[in-house]
Amino acid sequence: MNFTNLLSILESKNILSSELFNRYLEYQNINLKDNEIEDLIKFTAKIFEENRDLNIFNGYYIGYKIPQISKEFDLLKITKTSVINIELKSGANEEKIKKQLIHNKYYLDSLGRDEVYNITYQSNKDEFYILNKEKELDKLEIKDLIKILLTESTLHVDLNTLFDPSEFLVSPFNNTDKFIEDKYFLTDHQNEIKKDIIKIIQENKNSFCAISGKAGTGKTLLVYDIAKETMLNKKKVLIVHCGKLNNGHIKLRNNHEIDIISIKYFTKEKINNNYDLIIIDEAQRIYQNQLSLVLNNKITNYLLSYDKTQTLSLKDGKYGQNIAGKLFEEKIKKHFTLSENIRTNKEVASFIRRFINKKEPKLEMQYKNITIQNFENIETVQDYVKNLEDNGWTYISYTPKGKGEKGLYEKYNINSKFLQNAHDVIGQEFDNVVVIVGEKFLYKETGELTYNISQDTSVPYMPQKMLFQAMTRVRKKLKIIIINNPEILERCIEILNLSK
């Protein structure tokens, strides 16, 4: 993003045609709306009338957006010890101004500067506001603003190296306190969906909505945010998780009085408990008899969240799409789709897509956060994985077959310190994930990753799906340990561009 002088924008507006001025803004990577440009011009002119020290006007980032989450700041000025944020408004009330500046403070505090100034210029009133240490609004005199703007020289930095999107992408399960304290951000698209669903809930006593999207698109955060908002509106909410509850679920239920149950406890009696909204999370894993309870109920609102690619068992794969189709035909009137990956960084997401399907188009991308290690046998891997866990990695194993039997894929599970399998981590996310790929993984002629079950026909869960589930839990770094599988090793090297 360009480092911009505000006087250049002001003077260009005065002397250039509208067409050329807009082209100049495009060159500067400035994507503000027309009314925001007008506010910027008015702001700059007001400062210029008060003080003509050119240092005041130099070194601004205009309309910067944090990658992946699209959090935008109108004006940013970064120095060695401070960060100055100025928002441009026209007609906003003080409560909205305060709420935005508090939100901005959360993001800007992450830069670790001694001082963070969160300021709004209200153009229709020609007034300045600043967020004080107690997170309240104070009027700011222009002479005091000038002092802030002249504190020290601006740093010319790449903002994308300062803001790490993964720090702001909160999981209700792995970052429970941040979720409860509203220290997270929804994208504009998520907020639009939320607004529509909240309206449907308020206006109906029996409605069906669905949110679908692949891993990393923010489904879980969105549906839990909708649950929290609905509860704040004094309505009764039940969250049904189609799987085993994790520690985050239990913490939300026990410490914050959010009614969460596992799908196995979902009964007609539970439904009849006067809920205003029942959320079915990971609905692609719901079974036919459980779906019937939903279809036959006419006394509450339902919100289903699902990802049809995240089925784990043969039973899920066989019935999941048919169940979804039937539900859509009979009940669902509003279906929302999340398409943009906001949790997993684009590099990791691209690698996973190309790993699970050889026909996925090649991208010009450096995979700096993907590493592979190749071994001959599991014994060597045991200590290696434990060492990785000691250094901040999360190892995710394959779900055991159960009932005293073992699937052949289970020989690649190791006894780690914090053993979590593919079913345990549904809906969760971790910074650094390590997975093990054994010898029976291979690619079909179609290019899709699969698992040779010729000697393991009674396996209840699909290993390739469990591997995909584990890999898509990553936020930052992914490590793949390959054991005695040249085909998988060759594919990874091909993706990582290491082959000669």
Short mmCIF file of N, CA and C in Angstrom, two decimals, residues 300-406:
data_model
loop_
_atom_site.label_atom_id
_atom_site.label_comp_id
_atom_site.label_asym_id
_atom_site.label_seq_id
_atom_site.Cartn_x
_atom_site.Cartn_y
_atom_site.Cartn_z
N THR A 300 -40.55 -23.77 16.68
CA THR A 300 -39.35 -22.96 16.93
C THR A 300 -38.65 -22.63 15.61
N ASN A 301 -37.66 -21.77 15.67
CA ASN A 301 -36.83 -21.42 14.52
C ASN A 301 -35.58 -22.29 14.51
N TYR A 302 -35.14 -22.68 13.31
CA TYR A 302 -33.95 -23.51 13.17
C TYR A 302 -32.91 -22.80 12.31
N LEU A 303 -31.66 -22.95 12.70
CA LEU A 303 -30.53 -22.51 11.89
C LEU A 303 -29.56 -23.67 11.78
N LEU A 304 -29.32 -24.13 10.56
CA LEU A 304 -28.40 -25.24 10.34
C LEU A 304 -27.10 -24.72 9.73
N SER A 305 -25.98 -25.17 10.27
CA SER A 305 -24.66 -24.81 9.76
C SER A 305 -23.98 -26.08 9.31
N TYR A 306 -23.46 -26.08 8.06
CA TYR A 306 -22.89 -27.35 7.58
C TYR A 306 -21.83 -27.11 6.51
N ASP A 307 -21.03 -28.14 6.32
CA ASP A 307 -20.03 -28.20 5.25
C ASP A 307 -20.04 -29.62 4.73
N LYS A 308 -20.57 -29.82 3.53
CA LYS A 308 -20.76 -31.18 3.03
C LYS A 308 -19.43 -31.89 2.77
N THR A 309 -18.31 -31.15 2.73
CA THR A 309 -17.01 -31.79 2.51
C THR A 309 -16.44 -32.37 3.81
N GLN A 310 -17.06 -32.04 4.95
CA GLN A 310 -16.49 -32.44 6.24
C GLN A 310 -17.20 -33.67 6.83
N THR A 311 -17.62 -34.60 5.98
CA THR A 311 -18.15 -35.87 6.48
C THR A 311 -16.97 -36.77 6.83
N LEU A 312 -17.14 -37.59 7.87
CA LEU A 312 -16.03 -38.43 8.33
C LEU A 312 -16.30 -39.91 8.19
N SER A 313 -17.56 -40.31 8.33
CA SER A 313 -17.85 -41.74 8.28
C SER A 313 -18.51 -42.10 6.96
N LEU A 314 -18.53 -43.38 6.66
CA LEU A 314 -19.22 -43.86 5.47
C LEU A 314 -20.71 -43.53 5.55
N LYS A 315 -21.24 -43.53 6.75
CA LYS A 315 -22.66 -43.23 6.95
C LYS A 315 -22.94 -41.77 6.63
N ASP A 316 -22.03 -40.88 7.10
CA ASP A 316 -22.17 -39.47 6.75
C ASP A 316 -22.18 -39.30 5.24
N GLY A 317 -21.21 -39.92 4.58
CA GLY A 317 -21.08 -39.76 3.14
C GLY A 317 -22.27 -40.29 2.38
N LYS A 318 -22.87 -41.37 2.86
CA LYS A 318 -24.00 -41.99 2.16
C LYS A 318 -25.28 -41.17 2.30
N TYR A 319 -25.53 -40.64 3.51
CA TYR A 319 -26.81 -39.99 3.75
C TYR A 319 -26.77 -38.47 3.75
N GLY A 320 -25.56 -37.91 3.99
CA GLY A 320 -25.46 -36.48 4.21
C GLY A 320 -26.10 -35.62 3.14
N GLN A 321 -25.75 -35.85 1.86
CA GLN A 321 -26.26 -35.00 0.80
C GLN A 321 -27.75 -35.22 0.58
N ASN A 322 -28.23 -36.47 0.72
CA ASN A 322 -29.66 -36.73 0.56
C ASN A 322 -30.47 -36.03 1.63
N ILE A 323 -29.93 -36.05 2.86
CA ILE A 323 -30.62 -35.38 3.97
C ILE A 323 -30.70 -33.89 3.71
N ALA A 324 -29.59 -33.30 3.29
CA ALA A 324 -29.57 -31.87 3.02
C ALA A 324 -30.56 -31.53 1.91
N GLY A 325 -30.57 -32.34 0.84
CA GLY A 325 -31.48 -32.09 -0.26
C GLY A 325 -32.94 -32.14 0.17
N LYS A 326 -33.27 -33.12 0.97
CA LYS A 326 -34.65 -33.26 1.45
C LYS A 326 -35.04 -32.07 2.31
N LEU A 327 -34.11 -31.65 3.18
CA LEU A 327 -34.40 -30.53 4.07
C LEU A 327 -34.63 -29.26 3.27
N PHE A 328 -33.77 -29.01 2.26
CA PHE A 328 -33.92 -27.82 1.45
C PHE A 328 -35.27 -27.81 0.73
N GLU A 329 -35.65 -28.97 0.17
CA GLU A 329 -36.90 -29.06 -0.57
C GLU A 329 -38.11 -28.78 0.32
N GLU A 330 -38.08 -29.28 1.53
CA GLU A 330 -39.25 -29.23 2.38
C GLU A 330 -39.34 -27.99 3.25
N LYS A 331 -38.19 -27.50 3.71
CA LYS A 331 -38.26 -26.52 4.78
C LYS A 331 -37.50 -25.22 4.55
N ILE A 332 -36.26 -25.31 4.11
CA ILE A 332 -35.38 -24.15 4.16
C ILE A 332 -35.78 -23.10 3.14
N LYS A 333 -36.06 -21.91 3.64
CA LYS A 333 -36.46 -20.79 2.79
C LYS A 333 -35.30 -19.84 2.54
N LYS A 334 -34.35 -19.80 3.45
CA LYS A 334 -33.21 -18.90 3.32
C LYS A 334 -31.92 -19.69 3.48
N HIS A 335 -31.13 -19.73 2.40
CA HIS A 335 -29.86 -20.45 2.44
C HIS A 335 -28.74 -19.47 2.14
N PHE A 336 -27.79 -19.32 3.08
CA PHE A 336 -26.68 -18.39 2.95
C PHE A 336 -25.39 -19.18 2.76
N THR A 337 -24.53 -18.69 1.89
CA THR A 337 -23.27 -19.39 1.61
C THR A 337 -22.09 -18.48 1.91
N LEU A 338 -21.15 -19.00 2.71
CA LEU A 338 -19.88 -18.31 2.97
C LEU A 338 -18.84 -18.92 2.03
N SER A 339 -18.21 -18.09 1.23
CA SER A 339 -17.28 -18.62 0.23
C SER A 339 -15.83 -18.22 0.48
N GLU A 340 -15.60 -17.10 1.15
CA GLU A 340 -14.23 -16.61 1.31
C GLU A 340 -13.57 -17.22 2.55
N ASN A 341 -12.39 -17.78 2.36
CA ASN A 341 -11.64 -18.35 3.48
C ASN A 341 -11.02 -17.22 4.29
N ILE A 342 -11.46 -17.05 5.53
CA ILE A 342 -10.94 -15.97 6.36
C ILE A 342 -10.09 -16.47 7.52
N ARG A 343 -10.15 -17.78 7.80
CA ARG A 343 -9.38 -18.29 8.93
C ARG A 343 -8.00 -18.78 8.50
N THR A 344 -7.97 -19.74 7.59
CA THR A 344 -6.71 -20.31 7.15
C THR A 344 -6.05 -19.34 6.18
N ASN A 345 -4.74 -19.13 6.31
CA ASN A 345 -4.10 -18.23 5.35
C ASN A 345 -4.15 -18.87 3.96
N LYS A 346 -4.14 -18.00 2.95
CA LYS A 346 -4.40 -18.45 1.57
C LYS A 346 -3.36 -19.45 1.10
N GLU A 347 -2.15 -19.31 1.58
CA GLU A 347 -1.09 -20.24 1.21
C GLU A 347 -1.42 -21.66 1.66
N VAL A 348 -1.81 -21.80 2.93
CA VAL A 348 -2.14 -23.13 3.47
C VAL A 348 -3.38 -23.69 2.79
N ALA A 349 -4.40 -22.85 2.60
CA ALA A 349 -5.63 -23.30 1.96
C ALA A 349 -5.35 -23.80 0.54
N SER A 350 -4.50 -23.10 -0.19
CA SER A 350 -4.15 -23.51 -1.54
C SER A 350 -3.44 -24.86 -1.54
N PHE A 351 -2.50 -25.04 -0.60
CA PHE A 351 -1.78 -26.31 -0.53
C PHE A 351 -2.74 -27.46 -0.27
N ILE A 352 -3.66 -27.29 0.68
CA ILE A 352 -4.59 -28.36 1.03
C ILE A 352 -5.45 -28.74 -0.17
N ARG A 353 -5.94 -27.75 -0.91
CA ARG A 353 -6.75 -28.04 -2.09
C ARG A 353 -5.96 -28.86 -3.10
N ARG A 354 -4.71 -28.49 -3.33
CA ARG A 354 -3.89 -29.19 -4.32
C ARG A 354 -3.44 -30.56 -3.81
N PHE A 355 -3.33 -30.70 -2.49
CA PHE A 355 -2.92 -31.98 -1.91
C PHE A 355 -4.03 -33.01 -2.04
N ILE A 356 -5.27 -32.62 -1.83
CA ILE A 356 -6.37 -33.58 -1.84
C ILE A 356 -6.90 -33.84 -3.25
N ASN A 357 -6.46 -33.02 -4.21
CA ASN A 357 -6.90 -33.22 -5.59
C ASN A 357 -5.81 -32.77 -6.55
N LYS A 358 -5.22 -33.71 -7.26
CA LYS A 358 -4.11 -33.40 -8.17
C LYS A 358 -4.55 -32.58 -9.37
N LYS A 359 -5.86 -32.52 -9.63
CA LYS A 359 -6.36 -31.76 -10.77
C LYS A 359 -6.59 -30.28 -10.41
N GLU A 360 -6.40 -29.93 -9.15
CA GLU A 360 -6.58 -28.54 -8.73
C GLU A 360 -5.55 -27.66 -9.46
N PRO A 361 -5.97 -26.53 -10.04
CA PRO A 361 -5.05 -25.69 -10.81
C PRO A 361 -3.85 -25.22 -9.98
N LYS A 362 -2.70 -25.16 -10.64
CA LYS A 362 -1.48 -24.69 -10.00
C LYS A 362 -1.52 -23.18 -9.86
N LEU A 363 -1.05 -22.68 -8.73
CA LEU A 363 -0.98 -21.25 -8.48
C LEU A 363 0.47 -20.83 -8.29
N GLU A 364 0.77 -19.61 -8.69
CA GLU A 364 2.10 -19.06 -8.44
C GLU A 364 2.15 -18.60 -6.99
N MET A 365 2.60 -19.46 -6.13
CA MET A 365 2.56 -19.16 -4.71
C MET A 365 3.72 -19.84 -3.99
N GLN A 366 4.28 -19.16 -3.01
CA GLN A 366 5.32 -19.74 -2.18
C GLN A 366 4.67 -20.33 -0.93
N TYR A 367 4.97 -21.60 -0.67
CA TYR A 367 4.37 -22.28 0.48
C TYR A 367 5.36 -22.30 1.64
N LYS A 368 5.55 -21.12 2.23
CA LYS A 368 6.55 -20.97 3.29
C LYS A 368 6.10 -21.60 4.61
N ASN A 369 4.80 -21.79 4.78
CA ASN A 369 4.28 -22.31 6.04
C ASN A 369 3.91 -23.78 5.99
N ILE A 370 4.35 -24.45 4.92
CA ILE A 370 4.12 -25.89 4.78
C ILE A 370 5.47 -26.60 4.82
N THR A 371 5.60 -27.61 5.66
CA THR A 371 6.82 -28.41 5.68
C THR A 371 6.46 -29.89 5.65
N ILE A 372 7.35 -30.69 5.07
CA ILE A 372 7.15 -32.13 5.03
C ILE A 372 8.39 -32.83 5.59
N GLN A 373 8.16 -33.98 6.20
CA GLN A 373 9.26 -34.82 6.69
C GLN A 373 8.93 -36.26 6.29
N ASN A 374 9.92 -36.95 5.73
CA ASN A 374 9.70 -38.31 5.25
C ASN A 374 10.43 -39.33 6.13
N PHE A 375 9.73 -40.42 6.50
CA PHE A 375 10.31 -41.46 7.35
C PHE A 375 9.95 -42.83 6.80
N GLU A 376 10.65 -43.84 7.31
CA GLU A 376 10.39 -45.21 6.88
C GLU A 376 9.41 -45.93 7.80
N ASN A 377 9.44 -45.62 9.10
CA ASN A 377 8.55 -46.35 10.01
C ASN A 377 8.08 -45.46 11.15
N ILE A 378 7.03 -45.90 11.81
CA ILE A 378 6.35 -45.12 12.84
C ILE A 378 7.20 -44.96 14.09
N GLU A 379 8.09 -45.93 14.37
CA GLU A 379 8.88 -45.86 15.60
C GLU A 379 9.75 -44.60 15.62
N THR A 380 10.33 -44.26 14.48
CA THR A 380 11.16 -43.06 14.42
C THR A 380 10.34 -41.80 14.66
N VAL A 381 9.07 -41.85 14.26
CA VAL A 381 8.22 -40.68 14.32
C VAL A 381 7.74 -40.37 15.74
N GLN A 382 7.67 -41.38 16.60
CA GLN A 382 7.11 -41.20 17.94
C GLN A 382 7.75 -40.03 18.68
N ASP A 383 9.06 -40.09 18.85
CA ASP A 383 9.75 -39.04 19.60
C ASP A 383 9.73 -37.71 18.86
N TYR A 384 9.76 -37.79 17.53
CA TYR A 384 9.76 -36.56 16.74
C TYR A 384 8.47 -35.77 16.98
N VAL A 385 7.33 -36.44 16.97
CA VAL A 385 6.06 -35.76 17.17
C VAL A 385 5.97 -35.19 18.59
N LYS A 386 6.45 -35.94 19.57
CA LYS A 386 6.41 -35.44 20.94
C LYS A 386 7.27 -34.19 21.09
N ASN A 387 8.39 -34.14 20.38
CA ASN A 387 9.22 -32.95 20.38
C ASN A 387 8.50 -31.77 19.73
N LEU A 388 7.77 -32.04 18.67
CA LEU A 388 7.00 -30.98 18.03
C LEU A 388 5.94 -30.43 18.98
N GLU A 389 5.29 -31.31 19.72
CA GLU A 389 4.27 -30.87 20.67
C GLU A 389 4.88 -29.98 21.75
N ASP A 390 6.09 -30.30 22.16
CA ASP A 390 6.78 -29.47 23.16
C ASP A 390 7.09 -28.08 22.62
N ASN A 391 7.05 -27.94 21.31
CA ASN A 391 7.39 -26.67 20.67
C ASN A 391 6.18 -26.01 19.98
N GLY A 392 5.00 -26.28 20.52
CA GLY A 392 3.82 -25.54 20.10
C GLY A 392 3.01 -26.12 18.96
N TRP A 393 3.29 -27.37 18.57
CA TRP A 393 2.52 -28.00 17.50
C TRP A 393 1.39 -28.85 18.07
N THR A 394 0.30 -28.94 17.34
CA THR A 394 -0.83 -29.79 17.72
C THR A 394 -0.90 -30.97 16.77
N TYR A 395 -0.73 -32.17 17.34
CA TYR A 395 -0.83 -33.40 16.55
C TYR A 395 -2.26 -33.89 16.59
N ILE A 396 -2.83 -34.18 15.40
CA ILE A 396 -4.20 -34.68 15.30
C ILE A 396 -4.15 -36.08 14.70
N SER A 397 -4.68 -37.05 15.43
CA SER A 397 -4.62 -38.45 15.01
C SER A 397 -5.90 -38.85 14.28
N TYR A 398 -5.92 -40.10 13.80
CA TYR A 398 -7.12 -40.66 13.18
C TYR A 398 -8.02 -41.24 14.27
N THR A 399 -9.32 -41.10 14.10
CA THR A 399 -10.26 -41.58 15.11
C THR A 399 -10.24 -43.10 15.18
N PRO A 400 -10.06 -43.66 16.37
CA PRO A 400 -10.03 -45.13 16.51
C PRO A 400 -11.34 -45.77 16.06
N LYS A 401 -11.22 -46.99 15.58
CA LYS A 401 -12.39 -47.74 15.12
C LYS A 401 -13.33 -48.07 16.27
N GLY A 402 -12.77 -48.35 17.45
CA GLY A 402 -13.59 -48.59 18.63
C GLY A 402 -14.03 -50.03 18.77
N LYS A 403 -14.75 -50.30 19.87
CA LYS A 403 -15.32 -51.62 20.17
C LYS A 403 -14.27 -52.73 20.16
N GLY A 404 -13.09 -52.40 20.65
CA GLY A 404 -12.04 -53.40 20.79
C GLY A 404 -11.30 -53.74 19.52
N GLU A 405 -11.77 -53.22 18.37
CA GLU A 405 -11.11 -53.49 17.10
C GLU A 405 -10.23 -52.31 16.71
N LYS A 406 -9.34 -52.57 15.76
CA LYS A 406 -8.50 -51.51 15.24
C LYS A 406 -8.50 -51.52 13.72
#
